[in-house]
Short mmCIF file of C-alpha atoms in Angstrom, two decimals:
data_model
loop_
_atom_site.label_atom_id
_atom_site.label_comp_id
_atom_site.label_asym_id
_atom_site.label_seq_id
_atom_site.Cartn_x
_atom_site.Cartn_y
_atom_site.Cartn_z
CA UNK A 1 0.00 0.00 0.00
CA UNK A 2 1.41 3.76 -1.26
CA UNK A 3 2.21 5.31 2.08
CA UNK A 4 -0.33 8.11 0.56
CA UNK A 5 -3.19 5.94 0.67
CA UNK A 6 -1.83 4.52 4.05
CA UNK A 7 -1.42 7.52 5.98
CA UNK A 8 -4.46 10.09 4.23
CA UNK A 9 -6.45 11.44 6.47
CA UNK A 10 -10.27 10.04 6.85
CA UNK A 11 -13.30 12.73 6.46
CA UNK A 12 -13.45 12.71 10.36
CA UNK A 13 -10.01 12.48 12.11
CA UNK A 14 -8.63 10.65 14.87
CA UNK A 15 -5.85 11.99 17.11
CA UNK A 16 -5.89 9.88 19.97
CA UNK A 17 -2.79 8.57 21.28
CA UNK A 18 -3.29 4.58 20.05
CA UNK A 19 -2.29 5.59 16.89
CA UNK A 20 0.42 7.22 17.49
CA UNK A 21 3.20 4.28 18.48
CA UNK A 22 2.34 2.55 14.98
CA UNK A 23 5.25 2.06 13.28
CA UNK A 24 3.50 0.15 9.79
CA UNK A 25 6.82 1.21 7.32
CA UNK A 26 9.15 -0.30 9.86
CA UNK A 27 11.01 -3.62 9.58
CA UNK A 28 10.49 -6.08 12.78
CA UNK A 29 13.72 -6.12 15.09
CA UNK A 30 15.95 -4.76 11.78
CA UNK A 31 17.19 -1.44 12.17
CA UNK A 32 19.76 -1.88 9.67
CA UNK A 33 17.34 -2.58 7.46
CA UNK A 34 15.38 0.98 8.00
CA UNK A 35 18.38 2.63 7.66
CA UNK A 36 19.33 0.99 4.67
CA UNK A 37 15.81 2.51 3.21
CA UNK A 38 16.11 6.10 4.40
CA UNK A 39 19.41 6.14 2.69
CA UNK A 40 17.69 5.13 -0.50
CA UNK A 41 15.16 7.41 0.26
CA UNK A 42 17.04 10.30 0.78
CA UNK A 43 19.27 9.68 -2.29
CA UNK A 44 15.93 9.06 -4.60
CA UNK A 45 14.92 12.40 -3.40
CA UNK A 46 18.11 14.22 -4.16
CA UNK A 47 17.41 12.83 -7.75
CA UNK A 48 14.20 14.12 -8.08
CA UNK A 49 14.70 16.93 -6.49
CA UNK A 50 17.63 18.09 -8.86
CA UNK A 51 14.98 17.63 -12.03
CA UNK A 52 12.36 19.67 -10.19
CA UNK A 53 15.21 22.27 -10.11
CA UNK A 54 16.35 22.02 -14.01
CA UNK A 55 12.99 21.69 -14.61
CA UNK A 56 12.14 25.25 -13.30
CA UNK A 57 8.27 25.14 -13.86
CA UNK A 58 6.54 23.62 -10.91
CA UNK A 59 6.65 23.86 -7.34
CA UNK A 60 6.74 21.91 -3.93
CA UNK A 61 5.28 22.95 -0.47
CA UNK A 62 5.95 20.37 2.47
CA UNK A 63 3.75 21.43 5.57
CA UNK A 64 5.16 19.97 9.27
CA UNK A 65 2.41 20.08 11.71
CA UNK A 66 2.47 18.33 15.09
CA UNK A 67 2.31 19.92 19.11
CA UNK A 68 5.53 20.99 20.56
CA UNK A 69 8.46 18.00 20.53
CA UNK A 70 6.88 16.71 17.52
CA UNK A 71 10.08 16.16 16.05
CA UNK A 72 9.53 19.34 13.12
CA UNK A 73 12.89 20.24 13.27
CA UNK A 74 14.61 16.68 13.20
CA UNK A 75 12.11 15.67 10.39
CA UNK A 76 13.66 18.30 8.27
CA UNK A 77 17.47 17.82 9.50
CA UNK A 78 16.66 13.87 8.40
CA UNK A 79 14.93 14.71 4.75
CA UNK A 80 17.19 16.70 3.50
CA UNK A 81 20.77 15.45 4.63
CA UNK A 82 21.48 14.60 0.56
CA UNK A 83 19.48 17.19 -1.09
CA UNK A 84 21.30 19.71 -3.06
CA UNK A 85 20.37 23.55 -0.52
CA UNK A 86 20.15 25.29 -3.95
CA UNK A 87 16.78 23.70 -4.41
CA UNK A 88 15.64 24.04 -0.96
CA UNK A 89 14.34 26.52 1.93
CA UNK A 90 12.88 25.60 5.21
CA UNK A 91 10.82 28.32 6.68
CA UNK A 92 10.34 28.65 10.35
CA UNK A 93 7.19 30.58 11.60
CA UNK A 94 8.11 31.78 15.10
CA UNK A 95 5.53 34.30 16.69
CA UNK A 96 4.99 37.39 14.08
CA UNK A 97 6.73 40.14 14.28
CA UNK A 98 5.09 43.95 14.48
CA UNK A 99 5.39 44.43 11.10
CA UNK A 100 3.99 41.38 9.74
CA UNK A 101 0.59 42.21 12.68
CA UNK A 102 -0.17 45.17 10.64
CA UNK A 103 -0.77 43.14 7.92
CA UNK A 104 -3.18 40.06 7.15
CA UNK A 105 -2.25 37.07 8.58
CA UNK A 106 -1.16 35.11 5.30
CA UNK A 107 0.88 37.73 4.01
CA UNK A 108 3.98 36.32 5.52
CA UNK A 109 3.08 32.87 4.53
CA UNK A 110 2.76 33.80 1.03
CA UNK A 111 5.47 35.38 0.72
CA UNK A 112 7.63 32.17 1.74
CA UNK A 113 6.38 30.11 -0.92
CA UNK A 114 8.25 28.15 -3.10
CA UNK A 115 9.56 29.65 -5.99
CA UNK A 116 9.37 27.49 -9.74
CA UNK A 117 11.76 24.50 -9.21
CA UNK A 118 11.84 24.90 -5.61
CA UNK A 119 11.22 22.34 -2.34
CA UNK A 120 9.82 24.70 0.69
CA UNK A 121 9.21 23.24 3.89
CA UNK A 122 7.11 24.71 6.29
CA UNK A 123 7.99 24.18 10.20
CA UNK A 124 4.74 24.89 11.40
CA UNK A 125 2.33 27.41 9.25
CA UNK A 126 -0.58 29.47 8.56
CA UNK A 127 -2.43 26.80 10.28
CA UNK A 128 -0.77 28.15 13.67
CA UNK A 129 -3.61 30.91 13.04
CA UNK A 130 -6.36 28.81 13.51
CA UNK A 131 -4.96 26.43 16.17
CA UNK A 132 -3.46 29.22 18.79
CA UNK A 133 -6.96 31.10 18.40
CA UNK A 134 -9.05 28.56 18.71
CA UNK A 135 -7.86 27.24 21.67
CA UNK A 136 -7.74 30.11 23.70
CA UNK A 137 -10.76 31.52 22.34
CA UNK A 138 -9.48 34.45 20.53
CA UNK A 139 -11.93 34.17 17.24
CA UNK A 140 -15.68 33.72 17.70
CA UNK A 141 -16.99 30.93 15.22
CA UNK A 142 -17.59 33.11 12.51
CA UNK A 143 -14.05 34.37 12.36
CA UNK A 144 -12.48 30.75 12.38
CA UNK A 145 -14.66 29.80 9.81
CA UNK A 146 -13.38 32.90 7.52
CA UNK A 147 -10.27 31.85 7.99
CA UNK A 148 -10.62 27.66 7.34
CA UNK A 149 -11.88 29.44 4.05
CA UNK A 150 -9.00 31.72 3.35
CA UNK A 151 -6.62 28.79 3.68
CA UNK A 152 -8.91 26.52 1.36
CA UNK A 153 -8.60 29.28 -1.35
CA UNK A 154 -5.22 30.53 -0.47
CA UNK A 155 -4.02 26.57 -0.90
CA UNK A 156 -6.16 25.91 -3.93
CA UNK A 157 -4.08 29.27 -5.59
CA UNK A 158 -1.23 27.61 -5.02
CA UNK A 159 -2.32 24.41 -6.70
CA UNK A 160 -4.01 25.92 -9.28
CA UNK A 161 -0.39 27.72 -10.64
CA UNK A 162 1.73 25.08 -10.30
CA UNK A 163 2.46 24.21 -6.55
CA UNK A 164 2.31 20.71 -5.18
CA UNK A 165 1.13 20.36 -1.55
CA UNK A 166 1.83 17.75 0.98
CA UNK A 167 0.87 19.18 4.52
CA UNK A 168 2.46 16.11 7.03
CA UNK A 169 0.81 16.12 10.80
CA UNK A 170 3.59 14.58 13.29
CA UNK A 171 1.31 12.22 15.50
CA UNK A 172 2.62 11.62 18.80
CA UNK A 173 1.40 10.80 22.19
CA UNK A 174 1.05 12.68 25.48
CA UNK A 175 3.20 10.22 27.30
CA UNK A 176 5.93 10.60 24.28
CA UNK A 177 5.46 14.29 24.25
CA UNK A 178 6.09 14.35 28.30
CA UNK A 179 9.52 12.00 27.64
CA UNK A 180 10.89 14.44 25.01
CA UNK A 181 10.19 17.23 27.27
CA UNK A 182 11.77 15.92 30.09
CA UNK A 183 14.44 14.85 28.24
CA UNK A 184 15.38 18.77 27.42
CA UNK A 185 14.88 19.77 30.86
CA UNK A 186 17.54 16.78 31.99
CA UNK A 187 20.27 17.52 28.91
CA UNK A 188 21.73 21.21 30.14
CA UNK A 189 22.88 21.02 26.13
CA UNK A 190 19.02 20.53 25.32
CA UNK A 191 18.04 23.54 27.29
CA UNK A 192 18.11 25.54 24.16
CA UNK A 193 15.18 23.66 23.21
CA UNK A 194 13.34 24.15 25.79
CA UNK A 195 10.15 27.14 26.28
CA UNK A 196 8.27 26.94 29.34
CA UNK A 197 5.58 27.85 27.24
CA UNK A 198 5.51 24.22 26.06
CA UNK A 199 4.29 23.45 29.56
CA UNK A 200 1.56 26.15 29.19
CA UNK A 201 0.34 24.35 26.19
CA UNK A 202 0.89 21.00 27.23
CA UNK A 203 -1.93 21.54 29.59
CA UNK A 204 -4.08 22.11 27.51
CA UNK A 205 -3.65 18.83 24.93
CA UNK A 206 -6.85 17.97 24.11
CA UNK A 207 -7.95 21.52 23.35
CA UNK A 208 -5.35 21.34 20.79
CA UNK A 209 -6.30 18.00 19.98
CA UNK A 210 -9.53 18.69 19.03
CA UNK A 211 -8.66 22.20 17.53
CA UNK A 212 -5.86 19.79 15.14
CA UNK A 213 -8.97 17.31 13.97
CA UNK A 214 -10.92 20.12 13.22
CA UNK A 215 -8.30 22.45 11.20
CA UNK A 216 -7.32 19.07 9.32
CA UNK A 217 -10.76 18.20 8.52
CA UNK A 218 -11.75 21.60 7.11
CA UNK A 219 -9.13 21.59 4.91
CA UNK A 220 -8.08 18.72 3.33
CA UNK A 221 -8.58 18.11 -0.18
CA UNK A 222 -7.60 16.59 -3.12
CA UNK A 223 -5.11 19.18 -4.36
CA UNK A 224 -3.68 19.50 -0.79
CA UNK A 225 -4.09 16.69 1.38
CA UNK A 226 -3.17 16.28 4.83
CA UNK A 227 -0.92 12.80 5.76
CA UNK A 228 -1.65 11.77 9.40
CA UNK A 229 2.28 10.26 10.06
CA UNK A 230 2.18 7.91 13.63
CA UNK A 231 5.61 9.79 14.98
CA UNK A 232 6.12 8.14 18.50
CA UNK A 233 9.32 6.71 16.69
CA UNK A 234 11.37 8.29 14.94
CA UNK A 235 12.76 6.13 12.62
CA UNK A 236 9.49 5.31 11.48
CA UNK A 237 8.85 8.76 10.93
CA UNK A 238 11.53 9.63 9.09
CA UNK A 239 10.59 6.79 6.81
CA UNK A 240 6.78 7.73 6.32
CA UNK A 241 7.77 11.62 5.47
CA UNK A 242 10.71 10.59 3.39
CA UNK A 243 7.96 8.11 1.58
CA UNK A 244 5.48 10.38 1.06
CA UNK A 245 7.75 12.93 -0.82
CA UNK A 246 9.27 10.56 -3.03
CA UNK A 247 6.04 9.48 -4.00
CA UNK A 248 4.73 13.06 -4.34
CA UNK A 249 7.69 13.95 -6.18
CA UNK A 250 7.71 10.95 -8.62
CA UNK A 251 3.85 11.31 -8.84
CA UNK A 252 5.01 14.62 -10.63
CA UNK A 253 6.84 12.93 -13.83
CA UNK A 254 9.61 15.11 -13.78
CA UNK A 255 11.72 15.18 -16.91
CA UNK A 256 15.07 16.70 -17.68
CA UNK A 257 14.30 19.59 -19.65
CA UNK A 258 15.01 18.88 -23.59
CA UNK A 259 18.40 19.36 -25.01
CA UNK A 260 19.25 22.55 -27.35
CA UNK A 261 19.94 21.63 -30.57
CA UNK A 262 22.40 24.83 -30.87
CA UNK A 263 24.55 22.97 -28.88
CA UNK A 264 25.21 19.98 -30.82
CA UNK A 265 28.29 20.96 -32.94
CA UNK A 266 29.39 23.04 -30.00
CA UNK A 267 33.20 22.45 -29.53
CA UNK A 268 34.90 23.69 -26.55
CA UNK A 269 38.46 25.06 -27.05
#
């Protein structure tokens, strides 16, 4: 089974922690052997990534959801390790700044999207402005429901001129997400990491829980579906992202871009 089919997300998602420790792409009690796949995986899409780059027409946008300690950042470190950085920009959206308030809430979003043979990778997103809000009540129903809308129509743009969309939610569980957060408060060279806002939010998990299900279910669609990934191991997902963009990627046909006939006779001296 494609990992796409495997991992879509149903009409009515399901967040709860059981699914979370599934690791379906792994091999039983063989490491070696899921390493020896992410290195294929990695190099396949280096490959494909360097024709999506000559090609210079269409675009990729890789969306990394998940609660704090969701393993974003090491998802992307893992992805990429073989990829050539001309073809590639990860975009971080940290809290936004004064002059990016005074303006509507997607204009910094949009202007981080992937440019024509280009791999952009969000770390978090515009969908932090309907999770944050939602739960801690700072848009009444109406409001939220503009906004679902804006980022059906903002994403469908995108689609529509040549942008392929994978938006990847990191699944894991609250006993996972208390072990990684310990494990930054125990590592003094892990402090870095650590926000005590994550502790702030932690308590409220199933607020964002529910405000996750709701945010994914609004706005998934065909031409910019949202992968579910179980993420309580790592390994496994690093495999199941890795998967899903090869398969995005080859889904696209790249082709090297046709040879100039000019150049035929073309002797350098």
């Amino acid at each position: 089974m494609k990992a796409s089919k495997r991992f879509r997300t149903p009409a009515q998602p399901n967040l709860k922690d059981a699914g979370a420790g599934a690791t379906p792409l792994c091999a039983a009690d063989d490491p070696k052997r899921d390493k020896a796949e992410a290195k294929r995986l990695h190099q396949r899409i280096a490959a494909l990534q360097e024709m999506l780059y000559a090609e210079r027409d269409r675009k990729v946008l890789v969306v990394l959801q998940g609660v704090d300690c969701a393993g974003k950042d090491g998802t992307v470190h893992q992805l990429f390790r073989k990829i050539n950085p001309m073809g590639l920009r990860p975009v971080r959206f940290d809290a936004p700044t004064s002059i990016e308030m005074a303006r509507d809430y997607l204009w910094r979003v949009h202007r981080q999207v992937p440019r024509k043979g280009e791999i952009a990778v969000f770390n978090r997103s515009h969908y932090e402005d309907v999770l944050h809000p939602l739960v801690y009540g700072q848009l009444d129903g109406e409001a939220l429901a503009q906004r679902y809308a804006h980022i059906r129509d903002f994403e469908r743009m995108l689609a529509e001129t040549g942008t392929v969309i994978l938006k990847i939610f990191l699944h894991i569980s609250n006993e996972e997400q208390r072990k990684r957060l310990q494990a930054r408060i125990d590592s003094p060279d892990k402090h870095w990491k650590f926000d005590p806002e994550d502790l702030k939010h932690r308590e409220r998990w199933d607020d964002y829980r529910h405000a996750y299900e709701r945010a994914i279910a609004e706005t998934d669609a065909p031409h910019a579906p949202w992968y579910i990934v179980p993420a309580d191991s790592k390994p496994h997902r690093d495999l199941a992202v890795a998967t899903l963009l090869v398969e995005g990627l080859e889904a696209m046909d790249l082709k090297w871009p046709a040879g100039d006939a000019k150049l035929a006779k073309l002797k350098v001296r």
